[in-house]
């Protein structure tokens, strides 16, 4: 930068250009505050432009302002100063307006051409201005003034250390270069903000960790006539005719009650066509039974007498049972998840950035072979984020919806699948700290119990109900570090705490529900979860053409950890328990994806998440993800 030349003042005094600039700024009336909440954009009239070098060393192309900070001119004659840097005149009574400062490298121009020194003052009414020619001619001033001139020329230029814009505007890493009033240059309002503050993609399945473990028994007993032989067969009395192959004995039998004869046999499951009772539904499994010789149908006690053939009508007492176990294990015949199934708990870090911005978004996740026997799940999350205070505060709404195992199940029918609406979540986010390279935010999510209750019925009667009434409290914090224009690193932490419990009701007679009624068994409280997430993003493609549809591509790699911070709650009743699938979860998943940033404010993110642990810590075989953001 060219050093300042001295300006001759009144009575031979020479003033450095910097002194003139400082005096002019002091003499000017106070400018209104132009910085809002760490914002580097001037809200009112702009100050004189700051001359800096080209930010990336690329020669400026005429009309191309995409690489430049809209409030800093690089001095290139091919790129005139942005309009925002040309302030309107600010005449004030008694003080001349301060003109804009030109590039110091302009040949043939001196400080006096732009800062003429007005030596007229109320104290010197007869003073006359110094001709510009004198100021450009070396002076034969006393030695003391020469020393002052030399000192002035050696004084470090305060503008030399002005930090240049080191990246294009579309990828500016300076979080302070944000306009609270000009949406076109705000990280919080344009698609360029996404490249500087991309979102974490996520990994969480979203269901509760608990399942019902209930045993439902269906027992049958009746008298039947039987044949005499090593393996007798039996026909139910009053069953509509003799069918000796319907109920058959297995094994050699045994003698009970002191009988000298074999008077009890195990039996095999009845096979249609039959007049014997069969399984209530496909979920019930045959548990075995016995045929005991009673001689008559007036008793169920074994007889010690010898039995005759079927034609004599001797009686056997037949008893057997079917059972259905619902929930309780990874390979359960009939899963029985908590309310909301796979849309109960929301992980805020999914499609999340510490930046506050106006946006709408949709997340889609396909979970293959979800744990707990829930099978494949397709889940959608629709959301909206709105800035309440520019660059400081936003509020976000999220609603998960999934095609999944239904929350209502009729045990008399095959398992049902349905579209389930999950718990609606309200999220407030606050930008707590902004620097040139760091952005730290925090906030609170509130999960409301809008998902359906869990309900099981059999033979037209409710046997189990779990009401979805608990509110989830979800404090979180996130940190974004952007060391340069290409890389961004994020860390995130969230707690998920149940503010209350879900009431559990169980039929007092699970085997014969029409003979019982629903009875309150207790409240079940979800275990507190902690989520830790780490993400690294790198720009792999950037298009400087503003007319191009695709602006940039960012590659993303993430590591996610979810753990229970306390042991599982449990609610018990006869033949019934409701608890977590296991007491301690430590879920670790990795996610890989790419952000495609388009110039119309659309961002499309395909990704894949894979579990890194097995057993019940493996929530799914894999998760295929597509996220769409629209930033206004």
Coordinates of C-alpha atoms in Angstrom, one line a residue:
X1 CA 0.0 0.0 0.0
X2 CA 1.3 3.5 -0.9
X3 CA 2.3 5.4 2.2
X4 CA 0.5 8.6 3.1
X5 CA 2.0 11.8 1.8
X6 CA 2.0 14.8 4.1
X7 CA -0.5 17.6 3.7
X8 CA 0.5 21.1 4.3
X9 CA -1.7 22.9 6.9
X10 CA -1.9 26.3 8.2
X11 CA 1.4 28.2 8.8
X12 CA 3.5 25.5 7.3
X13 CA 2.2 22.7 9.5
X14 CA 2.1 19.4 7.6
X15 CA -0.4 16.7 8.6
X16 CA -0.3 13.1 7.7
X17 CA -3.2 11.7 5.7
X18 CA -4.1 9.4 8.7
X19 CA -4.3 12.4 11.0
X20 CA -6.6 14.1 8.5
X21 CA -8.8 11.0 8.3
X22 CA -9.0 10.7 12.1
X23 CA -9.8 14.4 12.4
X24 CA -12.5 14.1 9.8
X25 CA -14.1 11.1 11.6
X26 CA -14.0 12.9 14.9
X27 CA -15.6 16.0 13.4
X28 CA -18.4 14.0 11.8
X29 CA -21.6 13.5 13.8
X30 CA -22.0 10.2 15.5
X31 CA -23.2 7.5 13.1
X32 CA -26.1 5.4 14.3
X33 CA -25.2 2.0 15.6
X34 CA -24.8 -0.2 12.6
X35 CA -24.0 -3.6 14.1
X36 CA -26.6 -5.9 15.4
X37 CA -25.8 -8.9 17.6
X38 CA -22.3 -9.5 16.2
X39 CA -23.4 -8.6 12.7
X40 CA -20.8 -7.1 10.4
X41 CA -23.3 -5.7 7.9
X42 CA -24.1 -1.9 8.3
X43 CA -27.8 -1.4 8.8
X44 CA -27.7 2.3 8.1
X45 CA -25.4 4.3 5.8
X46 CA -22.2 2.4 5.1
X47 CA -18.8 3.8 6.1
X48 CA -16.1 4.5 3.5
X49 CA -15.1 1.3 1.8
X50 CA -12.2 -0.8 3.1
X51 CA -9.6 -1.6 0.4
X52 CA -8.4 -5.2 0.6
X53 CA -6.7 -7.5 -1.8
X54 CA -8.6 -10.1 -3.8
X55 CA -9.8 -12.8 -1.3
X56 CA -8.6 -15.8 -3.2
X57 CA -6.0 -14.5 -5.6
X58 CA -8.2 -15.1 -8.6
X59 CA -8.4 -12.1 -10.9
X60 CA -11.7 -10.3 -10.7
X61 CA -14.0 -10.7 -13.7
X62 CA -16.1 -7.7 -14.6
X63 CA -19.6 -8.0 -13.1
X64 CA -18.6 -10.9 -10.9
X65 CA -19.3 -10.1 -7.3
X66 CA -20.0 -13.6 -6.1
X67 CA -16.5 -14.0 -4.6
X68 CA -16.6 -10.8 -2.7
X69 CA -17.9 -9.8 0.7
X70 CA -20.8 -7.4 -0.2
X71 CA -19.4 -4.9 2.3
X72 CA -15.7 -4.9 1.2
X73 CA -14.2 -3.7 -2.1
X74 CA -11.0 -5.5 -3.3
X75 CA -9.8 -2.4 -5.2
X76 CA -9.9 -4.2 -8.6
X77 CA -10.8 -1.7 -11.3
X78 CA -12.8 -4.4 -13.1
X79 CA -15.0 -4.8 -10.1
X80 CA -16.4 -1.4 -9.0
X81 CA -17.4 -1.1 -5.4
X82 CA -20.7 -2.7 -4.5
X83 CA -23.6 -0.2 -4.3
X84 CA -23.8 -0.9 -0.5
X85 CA -20.4 0.8 -0.2
X86 CA -21.5 4.1 -1.9
X87 CA -23.1 6.1 0.9
X88 CA -25.5 8.9 0.2
X89 CA -24.4 12.4 1.2
X90 CA -24.8 13.1 4.9
X91 CA -24.8 16.9 5.1
X92 CA -25.0 18.2 8.6
X93 CA -25.1 21.8 9.7
X94 CA -21.6 23.3 10.1
X95 CA -19.8 20.1 9.1
X96 CA -19.0 19.1 5.5
X97 CA -19.9 15.5 4.6
X98 CA -17.0 12.9 4.5
X99 CA -16.3 11.7 1.0
X100 CA -15.6 8.1 0.2
X101 CA -12.0 7.0 0.3
X102 CA -10.6 5.9 -3.1
X103 CA -8.1 3.2 -3.7
X104 CA -4.8 4.4 -2.4
X105 CA -3.0 2.9 -5.4
X106 CA -4.8 5.2 -7.9
X107 CA -2.0 7.0 -9.8
X108 CA -1.8 10.8 -9.9
X109 CA -4.1 11.4 -6.9
X110 CA -3.2 12.5 -3.5
X111 CA -4.9 12.8 -0.2
X112 CA -5.7 16.4 -0.7
X113 CA -7.8 15.6 -3.8
X114 CA -10.2 13.7 -1.6
X115 CA -9.6 15.3 1.8
X116 CA -9.1 19.1 1.2
X117 CA -8.1 20.6 4.4
X118 CA -10.4 23.4 5.4
X119 CA -8.3 25.8 7.4
X120 CA -11.2 28.2 7.8
X121 CA -12.5 28.1 11.3
X122 CA -14.4 30.4 13.7
X123 CA -11.1 31.1 15.4
X124 CA -9.3 31.9 12.1
X125 CA -11.7 33.7 9.9
X126 CA -9.0 35.1 7.7
X127 CA -7.3 31.8 7.0
X128 CA -6.9 30.6 3.4
X129 CA -6.7 27.1 2.0
X130 CA -3.4 25.8 0.9
X131 CA -3.1 25.3 -2.8
X132 CA -3.0 21.6 -3.7
X133 CA 0.2 22.2 -5.7
X134 CA 2.1 23.1 -2.5
X135 CA 1.1 20.0 -0.8
X136 CA 2.6 17.9 -3.6
X137 CA 5.9 19.8 -3.5
X138 CA 8.6 18.8 -1.1
X139 CA 8.9 21.3 1.7
X140 CA 12.0 22.9 3.2
X141 CA 10.5 22.6 6.6
X142 CA 12.6 22.6 9.8
X143 CA 14.2 19.4 10.7
X144 CA 11.7 18.7 13.3
X145 CA 8.9 18.6 10.7
X146 CA 11.0 16.3 8.5
X147 CA 11.3 13.9 11.4
X148 CA 7.6 14.1 12.0
X149 CA 7.1 13.3 8.3
X150 CA 9.4 10.4 8.5
X151 CA 7.6 9.1 11.6
X152 CA 4.2 9.6 9.9
X153 CA 5.4 7.6 6.9
X154 CA 6.7 4.8 9.1
X155 CA 3.6 4.6 11.1
X156 CA 2.0 1.2 10.4
X157 CA -1.1 1.5 8.3
X158 CA -4.1 0.3 10.2
X159 CA -5.7 -1.0 7.0
X160 CA -2.8 -3.3 6.2
X161 CA -3.9 -5.8 8.8
X162 CA -7.5 -5.8 7.7
X163 CA -8.5 -9.4 7.4
X164 CA -9.2 -10.2 3.7
X165 CA -12.2 -12.3 2.8
X166 CA -10.6 -15.7 2.4
X167 CA -13.4 -17.5 0.7
X168 CA -16.2 -16.8 -1.8
X169 CA -19.3 -15.2 -0.4
X170 CA -21.3 -18.4 -1.0
X171 CA -18.9 -20.2 1.4
X172 CA -18.0 -17.5 3.9
X173 CA -16.7 -18.9 7.1
X174 CA -17.1 -15.7 9.0
X175 CA -20.2 -16.2 11.1
X176 CA -20.1 -12.5 12.1
X177 CA -20.7 -11.5 8.4
X178 CA -24.4 -11.8 8.8
X179 CA -27.1 -9.2 8.1
X180 CA -29.9 -8.8 10.5
X181 CA -31.9 -6.9 8.0
X182 CA -30.6 -7.9 4.5
X183 CA -31.8 -11.4 3.9
X184 CA -29.8 -11.7 0.7
X185 CA -26.5 -11.8 2.6
X186 CA -27.6 -13.7 5.7
X187 CA -26.4 -17.2 6.6
X188 CA -29.8 -17.7 8.2
X189 CA -31.8 -16.9 5.1
X190 CA -30.0 -18.1 1.9
X191 CA -28.9 -21.4 0.5
X192 CA -25.3 -20.2 0.8
X193 CA -25.7 -20.6 4.5
X194 CA -26.0 -24.3 4.1
X195 CA -22.5 -24.7 2.7
X196 CA -21.1 -22.8 5.7
X197 CA -23.3 -24.5 8.3
X198 CA -24.5 -27.9 6.9
X199 CA -26.8 -30.2 8.8
X200 CA -26.0 -33.4 10.6
X201 CA -27.9 -36.2 8.9
X202 CA -28.7 -38.6 11.8
X203 CA -29.3 -42.3 12.5
X204 CA -32.0 -42.9 15.1
X205 CA -34.9 -45.4 14.7
X206 CA -37.2 -43.3 16.9
X207 CA -39.2 -46.0 18.7
X208 CA -39.3 -46.7 22.4
X209 CA -37.0 -49.3 23.9
X210 CA -39.7 -51.2 25.9
X211 CA -42.0 -54.0 24.9
X212 CA -44.8 -55.9 26.6
X213 CA -44.0 -59.5 27.6
X214 CA -47.4 -61.2 28.2
X215 CA -48.4 -64.9 28.1
X216 CA -51.9 -65.5 27.1
X217 CA -53.1 -69.1 27.7
X218 CA -56.2 -70.7 26.1
X219 CA -57.1 -74.0 27.8
X220 CA -59.6 -76.6 26.6
X221 CA -61.1 -79.7 28.5
X222 CA -63.9 -82.1 27.7
X223 CA -64.8 -85.8 27.9
X224 CA -64.4 -88.2 25.0
X225 CA -64.8 -91.8 24.2
X226 CA -61.7 -93.8 23.4
X227 CA -60.6 -97.0 21.8
X228 CA -58.7 -99.8 23.5
X229 CA -55.1 -100.3 22.3
X230 CA -51.5 -99.4 22.6
X231 CA -52.2 -96.0 21.2
X232 CA -55.9 -95.2 21.7
X233 CA -57.7 -92.5 19.7
X234 CA -60.5 -90.3 21.1
X235 CA -63.7 -88.7 19.9
X236 CA -65.3 -85.8 21.6
X237 CA -68.8 -86.5 22.9
X238 CA -71.5 -84.5 21.2
X239 CA -69.1 -83.5 18.5
X240 CA -71.2 -84.5 15.6
X241 CA -70.0 -88.1 15.0
X242 CA -67.2 -90.5 15.6
X243 CA -63.8 -89.4 14.1
X244 CA -61.2 -91.6 15.9
X245 CA -58.3 -89.9 14.1
X246 CA -59.0 -86.4 15.4
X247 CA -57.4 -86.8 18.9
X248 CA -54.6 -89.3 19.1
X249 CA -52.3 -90.5 21.9
X250 CA -48.6 -90.3 21.8
X251 CA -46.0 -92.4 23.7
X252 CA -46.7 -95.5 25.7
X253 CA -48.8 -93.9 28.5
X254 CA -48.5 -94.3 32.2
X255 CA -50.4 -95.6 35.2
X256 CA -51.7 -93.0 37.8
X257 CA -53.9 -93.3 40.9
X258 CA -52.6 -96.8 41.8
X259 CA -54.1 -98.4 38.7
X260 CA -52.7 -101.6 37.4
X261 CA -53.5 -100.5 33.9
X262 CA -52.2 -97.7 31.7
X263 CA -54.8 -95.0 32.2
X264 CA -53.2 -91.7 31.0
X265 CA -51.7 -90.8 27.6
X266 CA -50.2 -87.6 26.2
X267 CA -52.0 -86.4 23.1
X268 CA -51.0 -84.6 19.9
X269 CA -52.5 -81.4 18.6
X270 CA -55.9 -81.9 16.9
X271 CA -55.9 -81.6 13.2
X272 CA -58.8 -80.4 11.0
X273 CA -61.3 -81.5 10.1
X274 CA -62.3 -82.1 13.7
X275 CA -64.9 -81.3 16.3
X276 CA -62.2 -80.6 18.9
X277 CA -61.2 -77.0 19.8
X278 CA -58.3 -75.6 17.8
X279 CA -55.9 -72.6 18.3
X280 CA -57.8 -69.3 18.8
X281 CA -55.6 -67.6 16.1
X282 CA -52.4 -68.1 14.2
X283 CA -50.3 -66.6 17.0
X284 CA -51.2 -69.4 19.5
X285 CA -49.0 -72.5 19.8
X286 CA -50.0 -75.9 21.1
X287 CA -48.5 -76.6 24.5
X288 CA -49.6 -80.3 24.8
X289 CA -52.2 -82.1 26.8
X290 CA -53.4 -85.5 28.3
X291 CA -56.2 -88.0 28.0
X292 CA -57.0 -89.6 31.4
X293 CA -59.3 -92.6 31.8
X294 CA -62.3 -91.7 34.1
X295 CA -64.7 -94.5 33.1
X296 CA -67.7 -92.0 33.2
X297 CA -68.2 -88.3 32.3
X298 CA -69.2 -87.4 35.8
X299 CA -65.7 -87.0 37.1
X300 CA -62.2 -85.9 36.1
X301 CA -60.5 -88.3 38.5
X302 CA -58.5 -91.2 37.0
X303 CA -60.2 -94.6 37.3
X304 CA -58.2 -97.7 38.4
X305 CA -60.5 -100.0 36.5
X306 CA -59.7 -101.6 33.2
X307 CA -61.1 -99.8 30.2
X308 CA -63.0 -101.5 27.4
X309 CA -63.3 -100.6 23.7
X310 CA -65.1 -97.6 22.3
X311 CA -68.4 -99.5 21.7
X312 CA -68.9 -99.8 25.4
X313 CA -68.7 -95.9 25.8
X314 CA -66.0 -95.7 28.4
X315 CA -65.0 -92.1 29.0
X316 CA -61.7 -90.2 28.9
X317 CA -61.1 -86.7 30.2
X318 CA -59.2 -84.6 27.6
X319 CA -57.3 -81.4 28.5
X320 CA -54.8 -79.4 26.5
X321 CA -53.9 -75.7 26.0
X322 CA -52.6 -73.2 23.5
X323 CA -50.4 -70.2 24.5
X324 CA -49.4 -67.0 22.8
X325 CA -46.4 -65.0 24.0
X326 CA -46.6 -61.3 22.8
X327 CA -43.5 -59.1 22.8
X328 CA -40.6 -59.6 25.2
X329 CA -38.0 -60.8 22.8
X330 CA -36.3 -60.1 19.5
X331 CA -38.0 -63.1 17.9
X332 CA -41.4 -62.7 19.5
X333 CA -44.3 -64.3 17.7
X334 CA -46.3 -61.1 18.2
X335 CA -44.4 -57.9 18.9
X336 CA -45.9 -55.6 21.5
X337 CA -44.1 -52.2 21.4
X338 CA -44.6 -49.1 23.5
X339 CA -47.0 -46.3 22.3
X340 CA -46.0 -44.6 19.1
X341 CA -44.1 -47.7 17.9
X342 CA -41.3 -46.3 15.8
X343 CA -42.3 -42.6 16.0
X344 CA -42.3 -42.1 19.8
X345 CA -39.0 -40.4 20.5
X346 CA -37.4 -37.7 18.4
X347 CA -33.7 -37.2 18.0
X348 CA -33.2 -33.5 17.4
X349 CA -29.8 -33.9 15.7
X350 CA -31.3 -35.5 12.7
X351 CA -31.3 -32.9 9.9
X352 CA -29.9 -30.4 12.4
X353 CA -27.5 -27.4 12.3
X354 CA -26.5 -25.0 15.1
X355 CA -27.4 -22.2 12.7
X356 CA -30.8 -20.6 13.0
X357 CA -32.5 -20.3 9.6
X358 CA -35.9 -20.2 7.9
X359 CA -36.5 -23.5 6.3
X360 CA -38.9 -26.3 5.6
X361 CA -37.8 -30.0 5.4
X362 CA -38.8 -33.6 4.9
X363 CA -36.8 -36.6 6.1
X364 CA -37.4 -40.1 4.8
X365 CA -35.8 -43.2 6.4
X366 CA -36.2 -46.8 5.5
X367 CA -35.2 -49.2 8.3
X368 CA -34.5 -52.7 7.2
X369 CA -35.5 -55.5 9.7
X370 CA -36.0 -53.3 12.8
X371 CA -35.3 -54.9 16.2
X372 CA -38.1 -56.2 18.4
X373 CA -39.7 -58.0 15.6
X374 CA -41.1 -54.8 14.0
X375 CA -39.8 -55.7 10.5
X376 CA -39.3 -53.0 7.8
X377 CA -40.3 -49.5 8.6
X378 CA -40.7 -46.4 6.4
X379 CA -40.6 -43.2 8.4
X380 CA -41.2 -39.6 7.4
X381 CA -40.5 -36.5 9.4
X382 CA -42.0 -33.2 8.3
X383 CA -40.7 -30.0 9.9
X384 CA -40.6 -26.3 9.7
X385 CA -38.0 -23.9 11.3
X386 CA -38.7 -20.2 11.6
X387 CA -36.3 -17.4 12.7
X388 CA -37.8 -15.3 15.5
X389 CA -34.8 -13.0 16.1
X390 CA -32.4 -12.6 13.2
X391 CA -29.3 -14.8 13.7
X392 CA -30.2 -15.4 17.3
X393 CA -33.4 -17.4 17.9
X394 CA -35.5 -19.9 15.9
X395 CA -38.3 -22.2 16.7
X396 CA -38.8 -25.6 15.0
X397 CA -41.8 -28.0 14.6
X398 CA -41.4 -31.7 13.9
X399 CA -43.9 -34.4 13.3
X400 CA -42.9 -38.0 12.5
X401 CA -45.1 -40.4 10.5
X402 CA -44.4 -44.0 9.8
X403 CA -45.6 -47.0 7.9
X404 CA -45.0 -49.6 10.6
X405 CA -46.3 -52.2 13.0
X406 CA -49.7 -50.9 14.1
X407 CA -50.3 -49.7 17.7
X408 CA -53.7 -51.5 17.7
X409 CA -53.5 -55.3 17.4
X410 CA -56.4 -57.8 17.5
X411 CA -54.9 -61.1 18.6
X412 CA -57.7 -63.0 16.9
X413 CA -56.3 -61.9 13.6
X414 CA -52.8 -61.7 11.9
X415 CA -50.7 -58.8 12.9
X416 CA -51.6 -55.5 11.5
X417 CA -49.5 -52.7 10.0
X418 CA -50.6 -49.1 9.6
X419 CA -49.6 -45.5 9.2
X420 CA -48.8 -44.2 12.6
X421 CA -48.6 -40.5 13.6
X422 CA -45.9 -39.9 16.2
X423 CA -45.2 -37.5 19.0
X424 CA -45.2 -33.8 17.9
X425 CA -42.1 -32.0 19.0
X426 CA -41.5 -28.3 19.5
X427 CA -37.8 -27.1 19.5
X428 CA -36.4 -23.7 20.4
X429 CA -32.8 -22.9 19.4
X430 CA -30.6 -20.1 20.5
X431 CA -27.3 -19.0 18.9
X432 CA -25.1 -18.6 22.1
X433 CA -21.8 -17.7 20.5
X434 CA -20.5 -16.6 17.1
X435 CA -16.9 -16.0 16.1
X436 CA -15.2 -16.1 12.8
X437 CA -14.7 -19.9 13.0
X438 CA -17.2 -21.1 15.7
X439 CA -20.9 -21.2 16.1
X440 CA -22.4 -22.5 19.4
X441 CA -26.1 -23.0 19.9
X442 CA -28.3 -24.7 22.4
X443 CA -32.0 -25.1 23.1
X444 CA -34.8 -27.2 24.4
X445 CA -37.2 -29.7 22.7
X446 CA -40.6 -30.6 24.1
X447 CA -42.1 -33.9 22.8
X448 CA -45.9 -34.0 23.2
X449 CA -47.9 -37.2 23.5
X450 CA -49.8 -37.1 20.2
X451 CA -49.0 -40.7 19.1
X452 CA -51.7 -43.4 19.5
X453 CA -52.0 -45.6 22.6
X454 CA -50.9 -49.2 22.5
X455 CA -54.0 -51.5 22.5
X456 CA -54.4 -55.3 22.3
X457 CA -57.8 -57.0 22.1
X458 CA -58.9 -60.6 22.0
X459 CA -62.5 -61.9 21.3
X460 CA -63.8 -58.4 21.2
X461 CA -62.4 -57.4 24.6
X462 CA -59.4 -55.2 25.6
X463 CA -56.7 -57.2 27.3
X464 CA -53.8 -54.7 27.4
X465 CA -53.7 -50.9 27.1
X466 CA -50.8 -48.5 27.5
X467 CA -51.8 -44.8 27.3
X468 CA -49.4 -42.4 25.7
X469 CA -49.3 -39.5 28.2
X470 CA -45.7 -38.8 29.0
X471 CA -44.0 -35.5 27.9
X472 CA -40.4 -35.7 26.7
X473 CA -38.0 -33.0 27.8
X474 CA -35.0 -32.7 25.4
X475 CA -32.3 -30.2 26.2
X476 CA -29.5 -30.1 23.6
X477 CA -26.4 -28.2 22.5
X478 CA -24.4 -28.1 19.3
X479 CA -21.1 -26.7 18.2
X480 CA -20.0 -26.0 14.6
X481 CA -16.3 -25.3 13.8
X482 CA -15.3 -24.2 10.4
X483 CA -11.5 -24.0 10.1
X484 CA -11.5 -23.1 6.4
X485 CA -13.8 -22.8 3.4
X486 CA -13.7 -26.6 2.7
X487 CA -14.2 -28.2 6.0
X488 CA -16.8 -28.1 8.8
X489 CA -16.9 -30.1 12.0
X490 CA -19.9 -30.5 14.3
X491 CA -20.5 -32.0 17.7
X492 CA -23.9 -32.4 19.3
X493 CA -25.3 -33.6 22.6
X494 CA -28.9 -34.2 23.6
X495 CA -30.7 -35.7 26.6
X496 CA -34.2 -37.2 26.3
X497 CA -36.0 -37.3 29.7
X498 CA -39.5 -38.5 30.3
X499 CA -41.3 -36.0 32.5
X500 CA -43.9 -38.6 33.6
X501 CA -45.1 -42.1 33.1
X502 CA -47.5 -43.9 30.8
X503 CA -50.4 -45.6 32.6
X504 CA -50.6 -49.4 32.0
X505 CA -53.9 -51.4 32.1
X506 CA -54.1 -55.2 32.0
X507 CA -57.1 -57.5 31.9
X508 CA -57.5 -59.5 35.0
X509 CA -58.2 -62.7 32.9
X510 CA -55.9 -62.8 29.9
X511 CA -57.1 -66.3 29.0
X512 CA -60.8 -65.4 29.1
X513 CA -61.0 -61.6 28.8
X514 CA -64.8 -61.5 28.7
X515 CA -64.7 -62.9 32.2
X516 CA -62.3 -60.1 33.4
X517 CA -61.9 -56.4 33.2
X518 CA -59.1 -53.9 32.7
X519 CA -57.2 -53.2 35.8
X520 CA -54.6 -50.4 36.4
X521 CA -51.2 -52.0 36.8
X522 CA -48.9 -49.0 37.2
X523 CA -47.1 -46.2 35.3
X524 CA -44.2 -47.0 33.1
X525 CA -41.5 -44.3 32.7
X526 CA -39.1 -44.4 29.7
X527 CA -35.4 -44.6 30.4
X528 CA -33.4 -41.4 30.0
X529 CA -31.4 -41.3 26.8
X530 CA -28.2 -39.5 25.9
X531 CA -27.3 -38.8 22.3
X532 CA -23.7 -37.9 21.2
X533 CA -23.1 -37.1 17.5
X534 CA -20.0 -36.1 15.6
X535 CA -19.9 -35.0 11.9
X536 CA -17.3 -33.9 9.4
X537 CA -18.3 -32.2 6.1
X538 CA -16.0 -31.3 3.2
X539 CA -16.8 -29.4 0.1
X540 CA -16.0 -31.5 -2.9
X541 CA -17.5 -29.4 -5.7
X542 CA -18.3 -25.7 -6.0
X543 CA -19.7 -23.9 -9.0
X544 CA -19.0 -20.1 -9.2
X545 CA -21.6 -19.6 -12.0
X546 CA -24.6 -18.0 -10.4
X547 CA -26.8 -19.3 -13.3
X548 CA -25.9 -22.9 -12.7
X549 CA -28.6 -25.0 -10.9
X550 CA -26.1 -26.9 -8.8
X551 CA -24.2 -24.7 -6.4
X552 CA -22.0 -27.1 -4.4
X553 CA -21.7 -30.7 -3.2
X554 CA -20.6 -31.6 0.4
X555 CA -19.5 -35.0 1.5
X556 CA -20.6 -36.0 5.1
X557 CA -19.3 -38.6 7.5
X558 CA -20.9 -39.1 11.0
X559 CA -20.6 -41.2 14.2
X560 CA -23.5 -41.5 16.5
X561 CA -23.8 -42.9 20.1
X562 CA -27.0 -43.5 22.1
X563 CA -27.0 -44.8 25.6
X564 CA -29.5 -45.3 28.4
X565 CA -28.5 -43.4 31.6
X566 CA -30.6 -45.5 34.0
X567 CA -32.0 -49.0 34.5
X568 CA -35.3 -49.9 32.9
X569 CA -38.6 -49.3 34.7
X570 CA -41.0 -52.3 35.0
X571 CA -44.7 -52.8 35.4
X572 CA -46.0 -56.3 36.3
X573 CA -49.2 -58.2 36.6
X574 CA -50.1 -61.9 36.5
X575 CA -48.7 -63.4 33.3
X576 CA -47.7 -59.9 32.2
X577 CA -44.6 -57.6 32.4
X578 CA -43.8 -54.4 30.6
X579 CA -40.1 -53.3 30.5
X580 CA -37.2 -52.5 28.2
X581 CA -36.0 -55.2 25.9
X582 CA -32.7 -55.0 27.8
X583 CA -31.6 -53.0 30.8
X584 CA -28.7 -51.1 29.2
X585 CA -28.5 -49.9 25.6
X586 CA -25.3 -48.7 23.9
X587 CA -26.1 -48.1 20.3
X588 CA -23.3 -47.0 17.9
X589 CA -24.1 -46.2 14.2
X590 CA -22.1 -44.6 11.4
X591 CA -23.7 -42.5 8.7
X592 CA -22.3 -41.5 5.3
X593 CA -24.0 -39.1 2.8
X594 CA -23.7 -36.1 0.6
X595 CA -25.4 -32.7 0.5
X596 CA -26.4 -31.4 -3.0
X597 CA -26.9 -27.6 -2.7
X598 CA -28.9 -26.0 -5.5
X599 CA -29.1 -22.2 -6.3
X600 CA -32.9 -22.1 -5.8
X601 CA -32.6 -22.8 -2.0
X602 CA -33.1 -26.6 -2.4
X603 CA -30.8 -29.0 -0.6
X604 CA -31.1 -32.8 -1.3
X605 CA -29.2 -35.2 1.0
X606 CA -29.0 -39.0 0.3
X607 CA -27.3 -41.1 2.9
X608 CA -26.9 -44.5 4.5
X609 CA -26.6 -45.4 8.1
X610 CA -25.2 -48.8 9.4
X611 CA -25.0 -50.2 12.9
X612 CA -21.6 -50.9 14.4
X613 CA -22.8 -53.2 17.2
X614 CA -24.9 -56.4 17.3
X615 CA -27.6 -57.9 19.4
X616 CA -30.3 -55.6 20.7
X617 CA -27.9 -52.6 20.2
X618 CA -28.3 -53.2 16.5
X619 CA -31.6 -51.4 15.9
X620 CA -31.7 -52.3 12.2
X621 CA -29.7 -53.9 9.5
X622 CA -29.3 -50.6 7.6
X623 CA -31.1 -47.3 7.2
X624 CA -31.5 -45.6 3.8
X625 CA -32.0 -41.9 4.1
X626 CA -33.2 -39.0 1.9
X627 CA -33.5 -35.5 3.4
X628 CA -34.8 -32.5 1.5
X629 CA -34.4 -28.9 2.9
X630 CA -35.8 -25.7 1.4
X631 CA -34.1 -22.6 2.8
X632 CA -35.8 -19.4 2.1

